[in-house]
PDB file of C-alpha atoms in Angstrom:
ATOM      1  CA  MET A  42     -10.100   9.384   5.277  1.00  0.00           C
ATOM      2  CA  LEU A  43      -6.714  10.209   3.400  1.00  0.00           C
ATOM      3  CA  THR A  44      -5.937  12.856   6.020  1.00  0.00           C
ATOM      4  CA  GLY A  45      -6.235  10.665   8.241  1.00  0.00           C
ATOM      5  CA  LEU A  46      -3.692   7.797   7.105  1.00  0.00           C
ATOM      6  CA  SER A  47      -0.974  10.679   7.092  1.00  0.00           C
ATOM      7  CA  LYS A  48      -0.447  11.050  10.599  1.00  0.00           C
ATOM      8  CA  HIS A  49       0.547   7.876  11.133  1.00  0.00           C
ATOM      9  CA  ALA A  50       4.280   9.736  11.581  1.00  0.00           C
ATOM     10  CA  THR A  51       2.697  11.360  14.915  1.00  0.00           C
ATOM     11  CA  GLY A  52       0.774   9.461  16.508  1.00  0.00           C
ATOM     12  CA  GLY A  53       1.225   5.480  15.571  1.00  0.00           C
ATOM     13  CA  VAL A  54      -1.684   3.377  13.445  1.00  0.00           C
ATOM     14  CA  GLU A  55      -3.915   4.634  16.243  1.00  0.00           C
ATOM     15  CA  ALA A  56      -3.821   8.461  15.110  1.00  0.00           C
ATOM     16  CA  MET A  57      -5.371   7.603  11.567  1.00  0.00           C
ATOM     17  CA  GLU A  58      -8.782   6.754  13.262  1.00  0.00           C
ATOM     18  CA  LEU A  59      -9.205   3.717  10.918  1.00  0.00           C
ATOM     19  CA  GLU A  60     -12.235   3.025  12.664  1.00  0.00           C
ATOM     20  CA  LYS A  61     -13.607   6.630  11.852  1.00  0.00           C
ATOM     21  CA  TYR A  62     -13.664   5.361   8.033  1.00  0.00           C
ATOM     22  CA  TRP A  63     -13.255   1.370   8.019  1.00  0.00           C
ATOM     23  CA  HIS A  64     -16.289  -0.875   8.395  1.00  0.00           C
ATOM     24  CA  GLU A  65     -15.639  -3.092  11.283  1.00  0.00           C
ATOM     25  CA  LYS A  66     -15.630  -6.270   8.327  1.00  0.00           C
ATOM     26  CA  CYS A  67     -13.845  -4.741   6.017  1.00  0.00           C
ATOM     27  CA  SER A  68     -11.818  -6.638   3.635  1.00  0.00           C
ATOM     28  CA  TRP A  69      -9.202  -5.340   1.536  1.00  0.00           C
ATOM     29  CA  TYR A  70      -7.384  -6.972  -0.957  1.00  0.00           C
ATOM     30  CA  GLY A  71      -3.576  -6.311  -1.660  1.00  0.00           C
ATOM     31  CA  PRO A  72      -1.423  -7.142  -4.653  1.00  0.00           C
ATOM     32  CA  SER A  73       0.497 -10.300  -4.545  1.00  0.00           C
ATOM     33  CA  GLY A  74       3.273 -10.703  -2.245  1.00  0.00           C
ATOM     34  CA  ILE A  75       0.832  -8.680   0.109  1.00  0.00           C
ATOM     35  CA  GLY A  76      -2.569 -10.459   0.125  1.00  0.00           C
ATOM     36  CA  THR A  77      -5.870 -10.318   1.747  1.00  0.00           C
ATOM     37  CA  ALA A  78      -6.828  -8.790   5.238  1.00  0.00           C
ATOM     38  CA  ARG A  79     -10.438  -8.884   7.310  1.00  0.00           C
ATOM     39  CA  GLY A  80     -11.735  -6.645   9.449  1.00  0.00           C
ATOM     40  CA  ILE A  81      -9.552  -3.365  10.576  1.00  0.00           C
ATOM     41  CA  GLN A  82      -7.658  -5.723  12.790  1.00  0.00           C
ATOM     42  CA  GLY A  83      -6.293  -7.983  10.184  1.00  0.00           C
ATOM     43  CA  PHE A  84      -5.268  -4.739   8.137  1.00  0.00           C
ATOM     44  CA  ARG A  85      -3.600  -3.466  10.675  1.00  0.00           C
ATOM     45  CA  ASN A  86      -1.456  -6.856  11.490  1.00  0.00           C
ATOM     46  CA  TRP A  87      -0.958  -7.808   7.968  1.00  0.00           C
ATOM     47  CA  HIS A  88      -0.200  -4.467   5.942  1.00  0.00           C
ATOM     48  CA  GLN A  89      -0.822  -1.351   7.873  1.00  0.00           C
ATOM     49  CA  ILE A  90       1.496  -2.199  10.477  1.00  0.00           C
ATOM     50  CA  PRO A  91       4.816  -4.400   8.485  1.00  0.00           C
ATOM     51  CA  PHE A  92       4.397  -1.448   5.983  1.00  0.00           C
ATOM     52  CA  LEU A  93       4.737   1.362   8.080  1.00  0.00           C
ATOM     53  CA  ASN A  94       7.895  -0.233   9.710  1.00  0.00           C
ATOM     54  CA  ALA A  95       9.481  -0.539   6.472  1.00  0.00           C
ATOM     55  CA  LEU A  96       8.681   2.583   5.307  1.00  0.00           C
ATOM     56  CA  PRO A  97       8.838   5.236   7.934  1.00  0.00           C
ATOM     57  CA  ASN A  98       9.233   8.094   6.260  1.00  0.00           C
ATOM     58  CA  ARG A  99       6.537   7.366   3.648  1.00  0.00           C
ATOM     59  CA  ARG A 100       5.096  10.734   2.640  1.00  0.00           C
ATOM     60  CA  THR A 101       2.397  11.958  -0.178  1.00  0.00           C
ATOM     61  CA  LYS A 102       3.414  13.311  -3.273  1.00  0.00           C
ATOM     62  CA  GLU A 103       0.973  16.904  -3.145  1.00  0.00           C
ATOM     63  CA  GLY A 104      -0.940  16.796  -6.197  1.00  0.00           C
ATOM     64  CA  MET A 105      -0.446  13.802  -8.148  1.00  0.00           C
ATOM     65  CA  GLY A 106      -3.550  12.310  -7.238  1.00  0.00           C
ATOM     66  CA  TYR A 107      -6.637  11.972  -8.489  1.00  0.00           C
ATOM     67  CA  LEU A 108     -10.000  11.212  -7.153  1.00  0.00           C
ATOM     68  CA  PHE A 109     -13.210   9.438  -8.728  1.00  0.00           C
ATOM     69  CA  ALA A 110     -16.432   8.147  -8.041  1.00  0.00           C
ATOM     70  CA  ASP A 111     -19.615   6.590  -8.674  1.00  0.00           C
ATOM     71  CA  LYS A 112     -22.563   6.432  -6.126  1.00  0.00           C
ATOM     72  CA  ASN A 113     -21.134   3.782  -3.504  1.00  0.00           C
ATOM     73  CA  TYR A 114     -18.176   2.957  -5.304  1.00  0.00           C
ATOM     74  CA  VAL A 115     -14.240   5.317  -4.939  1.00  0.00           C
ATOM     75  CA  GLY A 116     -11.160   5.333  -6.482  1.00  0.00           C
ATOM     76  CA  PHE A 117      -8.097   7.089  -6.149  1.00  0.00           C
ATOM     77  CA  THR A 118      -4.698   7.053  -8.171  1.00  0.00           C
ATOM     78  CA  ALA A 119      -1.285   8.796  -7.973  1.00  0.00           C
ATOM     79  CA  TRP A 120       1.438   7.640 -10.802  1.00  0.00           C
ATOM     80  CA  PRO A 121       3.604   7.873  -8.066  1.00  0.00           C
ATOM     81  CA  GLY A 122       1.835   9.027  -5.267  1.00  0.00           C
ATOM     82  CA  MET A 123       4.434   8.575  -2.110  1.00  0.00           C
ATOM     83  CA  GLU A 124       7.890   8.865  -1.947  1.00  0.00           C
ATOM     84  CA  MET A 125       9.896   6.923   0.831  1.00  0.00           C
ATOM     85  CA  THR A 126      12.747   5.187   2.246  1.00  0.00           C
ATOM     86  CA  VAL A 127      12.647   1.520   2.966  1.00  0.00           C
ATOM     87  CA  SER A 128      14.554   0.676   5.819  1.00  0.00           C
ATOM     88  CA  GLY A 129      13.283  -0.015   8.915  1.00  0.00           C
ATOM     89  CA  SER A 130      12.585  -3.741   8.579  1.00  0.00           C
ATOM     90  CA  GLY A 131      12.668  -3.982   5.062  1.00  0.00           C
ATOM     91  CA  TRP A 132       9.322  -5.410   3.247  1.00  0.00           C
ATOM     92  CA  LEU A 133       8.111  -7.965   0.835  1.00  0.00           C
ATOM     93  CA  GLY A 134      11.885 -10.023   0.874  1.00  0.00           C
ATOM     94  CA  ILE A 135      13.124  -6.787   0.355  1.00  0.00           C
ATOM     95  CA  ALA A 136      16.473  -5.626   2.562  1.00  0.00           C
ATOM     96  CA  PRO A 137      16.085  -2.572   4.334  1.00  0.00           C
ATOM     97  CA  SER A 138      18.803  -0.526   2.136  1.00  0.00           C
ATOM     98  CA  ASN A 139      17.881   2.975   3.132  1.00  0.00           C
ATOM     99  CA  LYS A 140      16.954   3.916  -1.154  1.00  0.00           C
ATOM    100  CA  GLU A 141      14.690   6.258  -1.693  1.00  0.00           C
ATOM    101  CA  ILE A 142      11.820   5.209  -3.528  1.00  0.00           C
ATOM    102  CA  THR A 143       8.621   6.489  -5.222  1.00  0.00           C
ATOM    103  CA  MET A 144       4.892   4.159  -5.478  1.00  0.00           C
ATOM    104  CA  ARG A 145       2.569   4.469  -7.897  1.00  0.00           C
ATOM    105  CA  SER A 146      -1.061   2.638  -7.041  1.00  0.00           C
ATOM    106  CA  LEU A 147      -4.472   2.757  -7.695  1.00  0.00           C
ATOM    107  CA  ASP A 148      -6.816   2.134  -4.384  1.00  0.00           C
ATOM    108  CA  PHE A 149     -10.719   1.041  -5.290  1.00  0.00           C
ATOM    109  CA  TRP A 150     -13.297   1.362  -2.296  1.00  0.00           C
ATOM    110  CA  ARG A 151     -16.656   0.491  -1.998  1.00  0.00           C
ATOM    111  CA  CYS A 152     -18.320   1.946   0.830  1.00  0.00           C
ATOM    112  CA  GLU A 153     -21.557   0.968   2.875  1.00  0.00           C
ATOM    113  CA  ASN A 154     -23.664   3.041   5.312  1.00  0.00           C
ATOM    114  CA  GLY A 155     -20.345   5.544   5.327  1.00  0.00           C
ATOM    115  CA  LYS A 156     -17.334   3.766   5.838  1.00  0.00           C
ATOM    116  CA  ILE A 157     -15.086   1.675   3.741  1.00  0.00           C
ATOM    117  CA  ARG A 158     -16.272  -1.813   3.365  1.00  0.00           C
ATOM    118  CA  GLU A 159     -13.978  -3.253   0.138  1.00  0.00           C
ATOM    119  CA  ASN A 160     -10.144  -2.203  -0.953  1.00  0.00           C
ATOM    120  CA  TRP A 161      -8.855  -3.606  -3.693  1.00  0.00           C
ATOM    121  CA  VAL A 162      -5.366  -1.840  -4.434  1.00  0.00           C
ATOM    122  CA  LEU A 163      -3.006  -2.177  -7.342  1.00  0.00           C
ATOM    123  CA  VAL A 164       0.735  -1.558  -6.551  1.00  0.00           C
ATOM    124  CA  ASP A 165       2.695  -1.578  -9.071  1.00  0.00           C
ATOM    125  CA  LEU A 166       5.437  -3.662  -7.251  1.00  0.00           C
ATOM    126  CA  LEU A 167       8.106  -3.996 -10.863  1.00  0.00           C
ATOM    127  CA  HIS A 168       8.729  -0.697 -10.446  1.00  0.00           C
ATOM    128  CA  VAL A 169       9.246  -0.707  -6.777  1.00  0.00           C
ATOM    129  CA  TYR A 170      11.676  -3.226  -7.158  1.00  0.00           C
ATOM    130  CA  ASP A 171      13.078  -2.238  -9.973  1.00  0.00           C
ATOM    131  CA  GLN A 172      14.204   1.137  -7.967  1.00  0.00           C
ATOM    132  CA  LEU A 173      16.011  -0.878  -5.873  1.00  0.00           C
ATOM    133  CA  GLY A 174      17.972  -2.777  -8.943  1.00  0.00           C
ATOM    134  CA  VAL A 175      16.248  -6.190  -9.076  1.00  0.00           C
ATOM    135  CA  ASP A 176      14.513  -6.891 -12.669  1.00  0.00           C
ATOM    136  CA  VAL A 177      11.802  -9.292 -11.310  1.00  0.00           C
ATOM    137  CA  LEU A 178      11.109 -10.449 -15.226  1.00  0.00           C
ATOM    138  CA  ALA A 179      14.237 -11.324 -15.859  1.00  0.00           C
ATOM    139  CA  ASN A 180      14.790 -13.000 -12.508  1.00  0.00           C
ATOM    140  CA  ALA A 181      11.366 -14.891 -13.358  1.00  0.00           C
ATOM    141  CA  ARG A 182      12.861 -16.269 -17.138  1.00  0.00           C
ATOM    142  CA  ILE A 183      16.386 -17.668 -15.613  1.00  0.00           C
ATOM    143  CA  GLY A 184      13.966 -19.208 -13.240  1.00  0.00           C
ATOM    144  CA  ALA A 185      11.767 -20.910 -16.394  1.00  0.00           C
ATOM    145  CA  LEU A 186      15.224 -21.483 -18.209  1.00  0.00           C
ATOM    146  CA  GLN A 187      16.503 -23.307 -15.061  1.00  0.00           C
ATOM    147  CA  THR A 188      14.180 -25.609 -15.168  1.00  0.00           C
ATOM    148  CA  ILE A 189      13.645 -26.765 -18.668  1.00  0.00           C
TER     149      ILE A 189
END
């Protein structure tokens, strides 16, 4: 499945063969700002396509990942696990700066009948914004002070 996800550059989202690995009624739970997607088409429309459009040259950092499992649950983390350039149409309100960043993430999958039925995704978005010169917590403090 992870190998399939890396095939986007050569054939778009169809090349990733999600139907082969993901249950048709899967649920994808992303971090705040990205949200939740239902079904393969929902995942493609609400997460995958915007992510790939904004970060078209994403690539894995080989040897940086850890995979662990227990029965129907699987986890994968890489810290950082991907390198990419924020370009294309921008992402999560981030203007396309053409700046290279790394992404730290953690995925948990629940499998059912050999396919992923649920996926919980944690992404260190504070780190993403920090690499782009945005201190989210400082901005939140400033905003909080302005309301007092």
